[in-house]
mmCIF file of C-alpha atoms in Angstrom:
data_model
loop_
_atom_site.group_PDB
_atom_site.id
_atom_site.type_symbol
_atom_site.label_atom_id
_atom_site.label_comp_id
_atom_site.label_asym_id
_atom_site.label_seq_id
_atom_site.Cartn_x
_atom_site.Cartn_y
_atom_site.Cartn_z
ATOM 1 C CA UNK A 75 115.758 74.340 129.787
ATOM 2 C CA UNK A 76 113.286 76.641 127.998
ATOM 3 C CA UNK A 77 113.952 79.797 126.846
ATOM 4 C CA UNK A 78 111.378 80.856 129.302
ATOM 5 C CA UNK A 79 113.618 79.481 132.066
ATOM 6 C CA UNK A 80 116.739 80.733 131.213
ATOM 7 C CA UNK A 81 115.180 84.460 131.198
ATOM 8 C CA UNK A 82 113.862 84.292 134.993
ATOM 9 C CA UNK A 83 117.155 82.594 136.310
ATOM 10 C CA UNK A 84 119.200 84.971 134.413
ATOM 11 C CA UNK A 85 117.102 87.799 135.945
ATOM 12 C CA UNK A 86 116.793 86.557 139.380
ATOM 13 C CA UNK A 87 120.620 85.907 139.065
ATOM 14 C CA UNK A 88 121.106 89.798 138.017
ATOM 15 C CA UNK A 89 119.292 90.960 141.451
ATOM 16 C CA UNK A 90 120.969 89.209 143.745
ATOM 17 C CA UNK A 91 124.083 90.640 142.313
ATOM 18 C CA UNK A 92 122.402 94.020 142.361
ATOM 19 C CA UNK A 93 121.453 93.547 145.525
ATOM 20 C CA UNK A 94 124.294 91.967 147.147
ATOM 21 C CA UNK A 95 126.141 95.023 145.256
ATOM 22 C CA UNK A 96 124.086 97.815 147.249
ATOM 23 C CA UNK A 97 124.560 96.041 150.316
ATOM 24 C CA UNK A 98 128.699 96.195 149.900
ATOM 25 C CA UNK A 99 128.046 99.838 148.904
ATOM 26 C CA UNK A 100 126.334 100.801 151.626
ATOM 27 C CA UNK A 101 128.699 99.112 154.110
ATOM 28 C CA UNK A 102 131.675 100.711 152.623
ATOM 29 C CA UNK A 103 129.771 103.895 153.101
ATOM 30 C CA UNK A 104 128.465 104.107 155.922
ATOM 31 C CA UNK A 105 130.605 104.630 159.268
ATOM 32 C CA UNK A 106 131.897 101.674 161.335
ATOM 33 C CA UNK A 107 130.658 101.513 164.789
ATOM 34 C CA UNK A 108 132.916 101.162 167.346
ATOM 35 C CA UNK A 109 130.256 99.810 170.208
ATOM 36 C CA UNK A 110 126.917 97.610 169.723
ATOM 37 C CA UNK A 111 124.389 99.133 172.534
ATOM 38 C CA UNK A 112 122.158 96.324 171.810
ATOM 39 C CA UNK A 113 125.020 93.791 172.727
ATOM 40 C CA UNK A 114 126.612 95.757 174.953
ATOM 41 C CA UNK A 115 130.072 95.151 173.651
ATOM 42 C CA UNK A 116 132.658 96.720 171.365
ATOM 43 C CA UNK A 117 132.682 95.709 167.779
ATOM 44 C CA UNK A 118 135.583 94.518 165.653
ATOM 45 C CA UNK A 119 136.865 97.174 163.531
ATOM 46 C CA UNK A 120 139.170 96.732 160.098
ATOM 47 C CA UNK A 121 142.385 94.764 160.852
ATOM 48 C CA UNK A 122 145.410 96.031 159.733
ATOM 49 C CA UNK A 123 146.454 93.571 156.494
ATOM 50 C CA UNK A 124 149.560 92.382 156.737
ATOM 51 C CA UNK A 125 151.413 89.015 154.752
ATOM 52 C CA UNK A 126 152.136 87.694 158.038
ATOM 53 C CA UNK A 127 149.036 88.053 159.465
ATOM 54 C CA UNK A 128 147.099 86.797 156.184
ATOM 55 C CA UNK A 129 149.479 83.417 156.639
ATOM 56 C CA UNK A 130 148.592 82.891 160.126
ATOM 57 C CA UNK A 131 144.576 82.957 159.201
ATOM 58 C CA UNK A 132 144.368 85.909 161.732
ATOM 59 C CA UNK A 133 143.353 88.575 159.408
ATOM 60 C CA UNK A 134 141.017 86.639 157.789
ATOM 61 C CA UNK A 135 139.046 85.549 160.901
ATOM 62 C CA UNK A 136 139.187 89.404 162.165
ATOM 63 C CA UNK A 137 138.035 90.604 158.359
ATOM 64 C CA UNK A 138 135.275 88.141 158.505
ATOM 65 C CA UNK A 139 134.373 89.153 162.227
ATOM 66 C CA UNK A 140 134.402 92.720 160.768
ATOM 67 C CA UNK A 141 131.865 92.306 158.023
ATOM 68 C CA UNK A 142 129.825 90.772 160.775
ATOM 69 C CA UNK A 143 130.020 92.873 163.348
ATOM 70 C CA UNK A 144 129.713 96.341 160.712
ATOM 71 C CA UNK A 145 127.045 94.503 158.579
ATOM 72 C CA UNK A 146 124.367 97.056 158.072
ATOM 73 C CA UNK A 147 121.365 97.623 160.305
ATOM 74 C CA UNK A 148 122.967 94.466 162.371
ATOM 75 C CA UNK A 149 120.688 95.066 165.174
ATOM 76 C CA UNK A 150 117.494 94.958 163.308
ATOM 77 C CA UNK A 151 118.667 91.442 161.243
ATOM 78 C CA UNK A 152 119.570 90.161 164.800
ATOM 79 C CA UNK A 153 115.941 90.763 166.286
ATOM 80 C CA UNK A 154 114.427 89.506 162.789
ATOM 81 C CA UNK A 155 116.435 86.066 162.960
ATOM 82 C CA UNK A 156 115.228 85.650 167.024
ATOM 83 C CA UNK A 157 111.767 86.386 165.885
ATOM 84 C CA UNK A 158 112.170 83.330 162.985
ATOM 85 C CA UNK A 159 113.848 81.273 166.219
ATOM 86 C CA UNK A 160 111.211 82.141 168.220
ATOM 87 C CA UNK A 161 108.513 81.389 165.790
ATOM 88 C CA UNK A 162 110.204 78.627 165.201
ATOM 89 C CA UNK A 163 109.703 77.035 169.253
ATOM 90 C CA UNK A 164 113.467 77.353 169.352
ATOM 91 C CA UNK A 165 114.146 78.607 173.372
ATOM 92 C CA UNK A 166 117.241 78.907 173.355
ATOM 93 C CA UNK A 167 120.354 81.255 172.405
ATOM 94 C CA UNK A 168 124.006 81.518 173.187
ATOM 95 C CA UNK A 169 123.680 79.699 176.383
ATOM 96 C CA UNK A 170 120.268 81.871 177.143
ATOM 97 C CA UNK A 171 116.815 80.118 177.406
ATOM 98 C CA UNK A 172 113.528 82.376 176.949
ATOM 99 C CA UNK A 173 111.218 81.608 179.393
ATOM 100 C CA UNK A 174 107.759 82.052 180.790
ATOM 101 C CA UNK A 175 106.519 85.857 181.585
ATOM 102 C CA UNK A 176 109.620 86.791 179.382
ATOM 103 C CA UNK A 177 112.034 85.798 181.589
ATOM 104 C CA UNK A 178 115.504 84.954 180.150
ATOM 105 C CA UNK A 179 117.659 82.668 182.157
ATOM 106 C CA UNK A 180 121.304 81.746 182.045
ATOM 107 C CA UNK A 181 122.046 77.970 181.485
ATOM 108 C CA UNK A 182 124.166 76.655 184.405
ATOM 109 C CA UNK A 183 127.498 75.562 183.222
ATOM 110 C CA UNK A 184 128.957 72.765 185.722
ATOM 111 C CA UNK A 185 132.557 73.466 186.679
ATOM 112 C CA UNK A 186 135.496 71.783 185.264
ATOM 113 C CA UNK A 187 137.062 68.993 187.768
ATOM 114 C CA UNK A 188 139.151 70.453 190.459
ATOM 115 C CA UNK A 189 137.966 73.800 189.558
ATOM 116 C CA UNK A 190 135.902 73.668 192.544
ATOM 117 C CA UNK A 191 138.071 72.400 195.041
ATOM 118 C CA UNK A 192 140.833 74.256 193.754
ATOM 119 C CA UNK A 193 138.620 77.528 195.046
ATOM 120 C CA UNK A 194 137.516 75.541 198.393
ATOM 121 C CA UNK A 195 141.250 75.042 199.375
ATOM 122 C CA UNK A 196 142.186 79.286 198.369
ATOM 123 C CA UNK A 197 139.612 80.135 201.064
ATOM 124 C CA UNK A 198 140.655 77.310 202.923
ATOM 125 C CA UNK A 199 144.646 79.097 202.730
ATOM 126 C CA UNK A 200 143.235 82.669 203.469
ATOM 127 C CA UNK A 201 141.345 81.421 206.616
ATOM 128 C CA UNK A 202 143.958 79.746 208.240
ATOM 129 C CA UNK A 203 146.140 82.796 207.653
ATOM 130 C CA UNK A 204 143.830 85.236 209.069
ATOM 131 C CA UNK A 205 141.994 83.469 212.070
ATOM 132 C CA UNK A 206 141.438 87.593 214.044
ATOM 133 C CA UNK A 207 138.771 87.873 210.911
ATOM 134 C CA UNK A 208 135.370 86.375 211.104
ATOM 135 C CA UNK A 209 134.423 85.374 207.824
ATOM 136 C CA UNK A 210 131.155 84.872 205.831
ATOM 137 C CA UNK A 211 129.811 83.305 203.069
ATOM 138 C CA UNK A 212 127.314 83.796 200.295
ATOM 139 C CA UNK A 213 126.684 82.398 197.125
ATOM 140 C CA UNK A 214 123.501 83.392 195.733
ATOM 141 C CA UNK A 215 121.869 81.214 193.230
ATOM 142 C CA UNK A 216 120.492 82.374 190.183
ATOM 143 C CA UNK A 217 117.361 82.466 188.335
ATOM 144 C CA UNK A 218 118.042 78.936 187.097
ATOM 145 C CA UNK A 219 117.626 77.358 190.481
ATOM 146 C CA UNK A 220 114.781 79.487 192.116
ATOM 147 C CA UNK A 221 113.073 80.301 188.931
ATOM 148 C CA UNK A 222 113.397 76.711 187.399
ATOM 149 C CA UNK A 223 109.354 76.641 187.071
ATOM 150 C CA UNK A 224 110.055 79.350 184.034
ATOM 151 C CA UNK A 225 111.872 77.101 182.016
ATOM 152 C CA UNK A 226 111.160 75.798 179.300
ATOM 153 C CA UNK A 227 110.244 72.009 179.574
ATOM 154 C CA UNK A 228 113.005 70.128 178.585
ATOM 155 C CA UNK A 229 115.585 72.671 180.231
ATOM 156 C CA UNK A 230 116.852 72.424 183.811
ATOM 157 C CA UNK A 231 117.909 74.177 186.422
ATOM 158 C CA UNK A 232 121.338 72.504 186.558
ATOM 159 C CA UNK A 233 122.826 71.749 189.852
ATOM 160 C CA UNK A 234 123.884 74.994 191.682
ATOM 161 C CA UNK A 235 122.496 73.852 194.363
ATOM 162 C CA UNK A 236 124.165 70.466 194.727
ATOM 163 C CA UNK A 237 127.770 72.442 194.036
ATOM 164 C CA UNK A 238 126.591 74.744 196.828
ATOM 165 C CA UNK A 239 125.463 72.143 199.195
ATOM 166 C CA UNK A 240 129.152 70.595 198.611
ATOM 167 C CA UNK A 241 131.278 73.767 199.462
ATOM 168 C CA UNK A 242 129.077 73.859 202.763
ATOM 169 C CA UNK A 243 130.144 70.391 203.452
ATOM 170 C CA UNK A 244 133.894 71.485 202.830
ATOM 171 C CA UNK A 245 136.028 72.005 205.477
ATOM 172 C CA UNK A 246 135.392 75.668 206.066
ATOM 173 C CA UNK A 247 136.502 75.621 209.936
ATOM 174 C CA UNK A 248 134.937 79.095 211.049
ATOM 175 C CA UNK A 249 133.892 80.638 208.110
ATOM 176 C CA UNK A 250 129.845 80.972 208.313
ATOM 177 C CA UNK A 251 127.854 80.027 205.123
ATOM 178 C CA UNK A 252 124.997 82.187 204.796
ATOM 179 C CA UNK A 253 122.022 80.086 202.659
ATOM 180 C CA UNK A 254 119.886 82.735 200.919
ATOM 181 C CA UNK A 255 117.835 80.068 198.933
ATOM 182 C CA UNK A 256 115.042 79.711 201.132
ATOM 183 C CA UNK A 257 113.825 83.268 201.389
ATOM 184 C CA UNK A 258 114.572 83.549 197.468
ATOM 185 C CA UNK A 259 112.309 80.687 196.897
ATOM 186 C CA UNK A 260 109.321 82.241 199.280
ATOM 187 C CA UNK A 261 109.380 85.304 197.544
ATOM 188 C CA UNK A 262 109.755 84.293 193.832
ATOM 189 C CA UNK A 263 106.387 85.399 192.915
ATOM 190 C CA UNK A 264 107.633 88.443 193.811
ATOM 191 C CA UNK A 265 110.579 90.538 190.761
ATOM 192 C CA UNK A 266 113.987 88.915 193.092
ATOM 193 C CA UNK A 267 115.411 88.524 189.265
ATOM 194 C CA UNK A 268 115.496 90.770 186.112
ATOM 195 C CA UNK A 269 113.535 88.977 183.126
ATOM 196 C CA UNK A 270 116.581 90.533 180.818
ATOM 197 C CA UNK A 271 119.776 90.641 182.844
ATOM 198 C CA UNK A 272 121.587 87.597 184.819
ATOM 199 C CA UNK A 273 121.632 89.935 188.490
ATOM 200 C CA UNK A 274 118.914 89.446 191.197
ATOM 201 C CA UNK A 275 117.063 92.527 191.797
ATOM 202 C CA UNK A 276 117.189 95.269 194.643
ATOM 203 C CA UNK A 277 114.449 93.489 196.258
ATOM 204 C CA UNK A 278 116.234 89.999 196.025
ATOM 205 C CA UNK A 279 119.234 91.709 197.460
ATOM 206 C CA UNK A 280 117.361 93.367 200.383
ATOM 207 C CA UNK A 281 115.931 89.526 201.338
ATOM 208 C CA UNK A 282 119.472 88.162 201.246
ATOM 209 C CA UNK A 283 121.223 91.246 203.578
ATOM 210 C CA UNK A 284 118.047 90.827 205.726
ATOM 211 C CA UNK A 285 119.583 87.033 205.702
ATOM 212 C CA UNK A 286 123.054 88.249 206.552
ATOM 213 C CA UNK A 287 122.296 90.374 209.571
ATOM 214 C CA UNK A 288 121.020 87.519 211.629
ATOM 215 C CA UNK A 289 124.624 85.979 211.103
ATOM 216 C CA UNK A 290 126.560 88.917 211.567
ATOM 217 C CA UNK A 291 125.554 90.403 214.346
ATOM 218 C CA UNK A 292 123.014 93.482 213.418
ATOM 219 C CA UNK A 293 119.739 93.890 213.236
ATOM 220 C CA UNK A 294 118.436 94.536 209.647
ATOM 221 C CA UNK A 295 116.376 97.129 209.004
ATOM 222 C CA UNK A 296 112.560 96.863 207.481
ATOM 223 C CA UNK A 297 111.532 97.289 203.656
ATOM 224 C CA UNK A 298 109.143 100.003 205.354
ATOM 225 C CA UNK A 299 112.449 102.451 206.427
ATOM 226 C CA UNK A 300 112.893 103.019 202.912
ATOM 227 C CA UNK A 301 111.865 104.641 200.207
ATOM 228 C CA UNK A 302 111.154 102.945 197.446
ATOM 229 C CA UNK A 303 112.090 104.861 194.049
ATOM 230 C CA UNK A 304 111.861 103.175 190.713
ATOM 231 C CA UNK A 305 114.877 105.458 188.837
ATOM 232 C CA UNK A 306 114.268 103.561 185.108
ATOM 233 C CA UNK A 307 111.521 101.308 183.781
ATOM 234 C CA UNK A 308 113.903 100.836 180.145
ATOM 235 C CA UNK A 309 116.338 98.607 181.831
ATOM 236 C CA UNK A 310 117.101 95.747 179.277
ATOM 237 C CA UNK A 311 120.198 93.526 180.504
ATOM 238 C CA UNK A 312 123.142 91.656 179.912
ATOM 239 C CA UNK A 313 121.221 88.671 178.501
ATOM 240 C CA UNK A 314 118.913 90.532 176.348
ATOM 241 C CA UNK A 315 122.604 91.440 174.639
ATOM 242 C CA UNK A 316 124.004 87.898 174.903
ATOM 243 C CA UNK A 317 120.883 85.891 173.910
ATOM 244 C CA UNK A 318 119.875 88.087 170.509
ATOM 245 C CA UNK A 319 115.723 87.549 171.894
ATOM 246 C CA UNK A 320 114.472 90.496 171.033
ATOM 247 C CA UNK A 321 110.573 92.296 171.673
ATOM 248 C CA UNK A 322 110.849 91.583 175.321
ATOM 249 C CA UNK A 323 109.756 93.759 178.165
ATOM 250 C CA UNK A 324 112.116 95.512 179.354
ATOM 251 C CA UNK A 325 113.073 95.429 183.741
ATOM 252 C CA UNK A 326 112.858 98.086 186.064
ATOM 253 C CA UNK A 327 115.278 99.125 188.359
ATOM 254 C CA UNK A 328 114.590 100.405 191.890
ATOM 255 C CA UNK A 329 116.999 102.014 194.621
ATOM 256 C CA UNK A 330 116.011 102.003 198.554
ATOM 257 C CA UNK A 331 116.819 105.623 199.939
ATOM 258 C CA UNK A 332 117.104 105.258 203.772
ATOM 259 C CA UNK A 333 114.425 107.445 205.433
ATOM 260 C CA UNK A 334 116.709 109.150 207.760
ATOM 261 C CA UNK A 335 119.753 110.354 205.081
ATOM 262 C CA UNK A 336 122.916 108.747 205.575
ATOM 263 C CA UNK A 337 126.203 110.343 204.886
ATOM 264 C CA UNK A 338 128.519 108.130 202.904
ATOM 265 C CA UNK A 339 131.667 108.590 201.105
ATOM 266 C CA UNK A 340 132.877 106.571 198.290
ATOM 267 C CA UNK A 341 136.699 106.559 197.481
ATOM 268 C CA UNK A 342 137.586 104.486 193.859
ATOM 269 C CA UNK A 343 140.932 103.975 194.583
ATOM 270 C CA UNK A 344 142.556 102.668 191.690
ATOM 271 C CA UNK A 345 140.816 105.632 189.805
ATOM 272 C CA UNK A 346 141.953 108.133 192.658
ATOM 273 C CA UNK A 347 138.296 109.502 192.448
ATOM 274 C CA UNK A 348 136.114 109.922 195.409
ATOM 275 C CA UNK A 349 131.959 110.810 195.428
ATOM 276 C CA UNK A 350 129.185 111.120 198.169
ATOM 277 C CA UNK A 351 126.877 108.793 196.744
ATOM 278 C CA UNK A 352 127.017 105.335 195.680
ATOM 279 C CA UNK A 353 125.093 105.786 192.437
ATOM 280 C CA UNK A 354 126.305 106.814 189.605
ATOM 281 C CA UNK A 355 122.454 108.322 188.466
ATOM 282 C CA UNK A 356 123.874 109.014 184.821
ATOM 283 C CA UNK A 357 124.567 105.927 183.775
ATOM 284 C CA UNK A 358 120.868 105.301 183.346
ATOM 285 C CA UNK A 359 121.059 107.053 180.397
ATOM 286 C CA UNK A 360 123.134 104.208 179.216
ATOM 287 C CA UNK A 361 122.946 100.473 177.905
ATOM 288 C CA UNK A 362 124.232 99.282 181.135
ATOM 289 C CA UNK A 363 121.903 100.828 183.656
ATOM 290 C CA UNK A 364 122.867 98.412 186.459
ATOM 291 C CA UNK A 365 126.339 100.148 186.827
ATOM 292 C CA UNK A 366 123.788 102.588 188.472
ATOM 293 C CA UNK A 367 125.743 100.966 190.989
ATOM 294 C CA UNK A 368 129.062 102.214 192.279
ATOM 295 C CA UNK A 369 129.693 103.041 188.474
ATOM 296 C CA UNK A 370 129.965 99.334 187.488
ATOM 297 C CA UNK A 371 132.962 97.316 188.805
ATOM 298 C CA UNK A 372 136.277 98.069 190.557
ATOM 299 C CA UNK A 373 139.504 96.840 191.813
ATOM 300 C CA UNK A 374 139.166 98.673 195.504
ATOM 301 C CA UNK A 375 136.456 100.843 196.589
ATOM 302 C CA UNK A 376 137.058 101.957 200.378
ATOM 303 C CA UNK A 377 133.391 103.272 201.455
ATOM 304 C CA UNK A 378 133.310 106.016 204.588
ATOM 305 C CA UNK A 379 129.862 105.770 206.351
ATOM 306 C CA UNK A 380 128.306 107.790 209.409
ATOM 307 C CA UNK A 381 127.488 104.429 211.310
ATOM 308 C CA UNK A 382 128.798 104.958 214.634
ATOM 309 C CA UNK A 383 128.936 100.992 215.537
ATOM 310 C CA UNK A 384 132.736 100.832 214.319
ATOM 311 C CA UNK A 385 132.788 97.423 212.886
ATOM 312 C CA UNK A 386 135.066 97.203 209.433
ATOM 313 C CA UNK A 387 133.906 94.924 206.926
ATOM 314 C CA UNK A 388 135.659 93.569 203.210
ATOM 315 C CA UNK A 389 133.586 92.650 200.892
ATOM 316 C CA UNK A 390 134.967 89.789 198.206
ATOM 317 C CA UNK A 391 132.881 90.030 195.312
ATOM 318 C CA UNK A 392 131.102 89.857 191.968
ATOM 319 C CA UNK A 393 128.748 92.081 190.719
ATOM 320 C CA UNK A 394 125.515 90.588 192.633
ATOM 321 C CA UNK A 395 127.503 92.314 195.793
ATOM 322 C CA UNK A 396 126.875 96.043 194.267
ATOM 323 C CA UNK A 397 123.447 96.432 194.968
ATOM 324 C CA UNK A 398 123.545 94.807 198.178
ATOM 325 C CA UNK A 399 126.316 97.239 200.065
ATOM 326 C CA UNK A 400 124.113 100.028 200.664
ATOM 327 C CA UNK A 401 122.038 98.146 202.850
ATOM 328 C CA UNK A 402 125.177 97.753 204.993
ATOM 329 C CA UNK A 403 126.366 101.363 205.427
ATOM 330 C CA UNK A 404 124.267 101.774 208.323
ATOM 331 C CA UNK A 405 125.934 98.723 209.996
ATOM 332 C CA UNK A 406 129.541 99.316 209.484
ATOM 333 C CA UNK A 407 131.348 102.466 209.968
ATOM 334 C CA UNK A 408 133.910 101.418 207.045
ATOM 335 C CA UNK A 409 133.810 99.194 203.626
ATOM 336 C CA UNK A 410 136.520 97.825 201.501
ATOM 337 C CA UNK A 411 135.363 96.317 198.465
ATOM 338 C CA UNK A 412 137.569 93.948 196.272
ATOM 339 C CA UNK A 413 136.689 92.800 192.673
ATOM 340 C CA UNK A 414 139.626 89.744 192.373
ATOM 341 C CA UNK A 415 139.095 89.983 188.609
ATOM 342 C CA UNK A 416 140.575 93.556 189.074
ATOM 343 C CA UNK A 417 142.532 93.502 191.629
ATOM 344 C CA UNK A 418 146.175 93.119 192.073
ATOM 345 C CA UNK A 419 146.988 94.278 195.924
ATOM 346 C CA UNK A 420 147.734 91.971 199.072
ATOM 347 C CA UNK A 421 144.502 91.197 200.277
ATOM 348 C CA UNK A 422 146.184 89.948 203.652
ATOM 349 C CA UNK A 423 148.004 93.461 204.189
ATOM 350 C CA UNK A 424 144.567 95.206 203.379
ATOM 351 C CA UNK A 425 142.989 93.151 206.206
ATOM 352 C CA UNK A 426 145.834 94.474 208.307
ATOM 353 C CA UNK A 427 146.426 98.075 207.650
ATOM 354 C CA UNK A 428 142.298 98.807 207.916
ATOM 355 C CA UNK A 429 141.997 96.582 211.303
ATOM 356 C CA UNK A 430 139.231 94.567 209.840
ATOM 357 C CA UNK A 431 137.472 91.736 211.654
ATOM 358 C CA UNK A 432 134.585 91.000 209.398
ATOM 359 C CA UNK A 433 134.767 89.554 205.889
ATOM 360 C CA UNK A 434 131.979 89.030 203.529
ATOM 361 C CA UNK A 435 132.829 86.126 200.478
ATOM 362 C CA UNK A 436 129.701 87.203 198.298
ATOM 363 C CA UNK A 437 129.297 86.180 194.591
ATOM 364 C CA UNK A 438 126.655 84.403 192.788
ATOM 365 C CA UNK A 439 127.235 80.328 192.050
ATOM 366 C CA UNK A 440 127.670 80.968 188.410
ATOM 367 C CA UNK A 441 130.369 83.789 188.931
ATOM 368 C CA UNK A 442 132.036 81.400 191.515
ATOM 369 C CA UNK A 443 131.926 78.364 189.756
ATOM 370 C CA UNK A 444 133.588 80.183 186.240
ATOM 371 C CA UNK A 445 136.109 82.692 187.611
ATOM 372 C CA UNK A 446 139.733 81.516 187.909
ATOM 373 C CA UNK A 447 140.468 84.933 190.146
ATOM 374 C CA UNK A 448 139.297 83.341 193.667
ATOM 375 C CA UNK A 449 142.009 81.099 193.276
ATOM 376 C CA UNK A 450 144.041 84.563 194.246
ATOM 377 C CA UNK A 451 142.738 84.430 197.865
ATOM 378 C CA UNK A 452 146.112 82.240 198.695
ATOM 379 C CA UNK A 453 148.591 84.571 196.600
ATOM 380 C CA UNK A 454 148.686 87.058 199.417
ATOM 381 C CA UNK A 455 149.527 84.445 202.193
ATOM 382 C CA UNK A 456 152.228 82.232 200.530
#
């Protein structure tokens, strides 16, 4: 090696150190952060050393989740590597494909087997246990089956529809399955999806309860008895934070205000709060801007409305549910809303103490198809 040689890899050698040096410096320095906006989740802070917890591996998977997690300026690394993906053709992150228009789309993740039927045969138990309550179903498909033309070319869909199509064939007695598909699909042109987040927009949800009232029994009201207020135009979702795609448009969200006020009551009742509105306006000043909604999600909400029909409806649910109740307040004079994933109450005594005679299943396919909670529906009746 010449002389020559030996004096640039010797130098090179000393500023990586240097640099790599600074870098350590400046993590020690500066303050750990406890949550990730960007992400939207918390961060993993220093673990606690012990001997025992060095043998078992665990403190040095935690350590080295901690130097990721607190590296420095982490967000703006994160949108410099997407940009190099991205650049790159690659379309695809953390189980989150970048599509046309911007649109980012969840992959579809088939369930395991008997995971399906497992669910089928809890509403199955719940039904037969409960035949003075007329029941509904909805699964809503997601952006992956109606907005499968934004892809990119060798992704698919999946099959939500096929897993759909096979709970509908299930024996479901008297429970009504309510197929929102086709007015999804007529109106795709149209924003029924975020481009960042994995929820179907206010407008998708006011096609699907439009849907529901020809089933249930009311007569849905028209996009023109609203007002239409767009509340944020910064609205960047949960798969903006799960993907890493950065430099993306960020959504809009809009709220429909009845035209003639309603009064309506909202009681959180494993918080023991209560308000008079079912947004919660200031989280738009925060990452997650959909929990605009009924403050996120909850065990048991118990909604009070001024409808003076006197029908009582509970709501099963996911998230895709929240921005679909308040088209219902003017239907139903009262609303229980359970969250299985946070609830631990008899379902079947709820049923009985509020006199309820209308049920509403409503979660999206994905949700259905990956949460092990539904299989609670036949808890309360053994």
């Amino acid at each position: 090696m010449k002389k020559y040689d030996q004096v640039y890899y010797r130098a090179l050698a000393i500023v990586l150190l240097m640099f790599t040096g600074a870098v350590l410096v400046v993590n020690i320095l500066t303050p750990g952060k406890v949550f990730s906006e960007s992400e939207n989740r918390m961060l993993q802070q220093l673990p606690a050393f012990s001997l025992q917890a060095l043998e078992s591996g665990k403190f040095t998977s935690e350590f080295e989740a901690y130097l990721s997690d607190q590296f420095m300026e982490r967000d703006f690394w994160i949108g410099l590597k997407s940009d190099a993906d991205r650049g790159l053709g690659r379309k695809e992150s953390n189980g989150v494909y970048i599509g046309k228009d911007g649109y980012l789309i969840q992959k579809f993740t088939p369930p395991e087997k008997g995971d399906l039927e497992d669910k089928v045969k809890a509403i199955q138990a719940f039904d037969q246990a409960t035949p003075g309550l007329r029941k509904y179903m909805m699964l809503v498909p997601t952006a992956a089956s109606i907005l499968e033309d934004k892809l990119p070319p060798y992704a698919s869909g999946g099959d939500e529809r096929g897993y759909w199509d096979k709970i509908k064939d299930s024996d479901l007695e008297d429970i009504q399955c309510v197929d929102v598909s086709p007015a999804l699909e007529a109106n795709k042109e149209q924003p029924v999806y975020y481009r960042t987040d994995h929820h179907w927009t206010t407008q998708g949800a006011f096609l699907a309860y439009r849907e529901l009232g020809a089933l249930m029994g009311f007569t849905p009201r028209n996009e023109d008895d609203f007002n239409i207020r767009q509340v944020t135009s910064q609205f960047y979702g949960s798969l903006y934070s799960k993907s890493g795609f950065r430099h993306i448009r960020p959504d809009a969200i809009e709220l429909y205000y009845p035209k003639v006020p309603e009064t309506v009551s909202v009681e959180y009742v494993d918080e023991q709060q209560s308000a008079d509105s079912m947004y919660a306006m200031e989280n738009l000043t925060k990452k997650d801007k959909y929990t605009v909604f009924f403050n996120g999600n909850h065990g048991l909400l118990h909604i009070t409305t001024g409808s003076a029909e006197g029908r009582r409806l509970l709501i099963v649910k996911d998230s895709y549910a929240n921005s679909l109740i308040p088209f219902l307040t003017s239907h139903f004079s009262e609303i229980d809303v359970v969250d299985l994933r946070y609830y631990d109450g008899d379902l079947l005594k709820l049923t009985e103490e509020r006199q309820i005679r209308d049920m509403l299943i409503l979660y999206n396919i994905t949700t259905f198809v990956e949460d092990p909670s539904i299989t609670s529906l036949a808890d309360s009746v053994e």
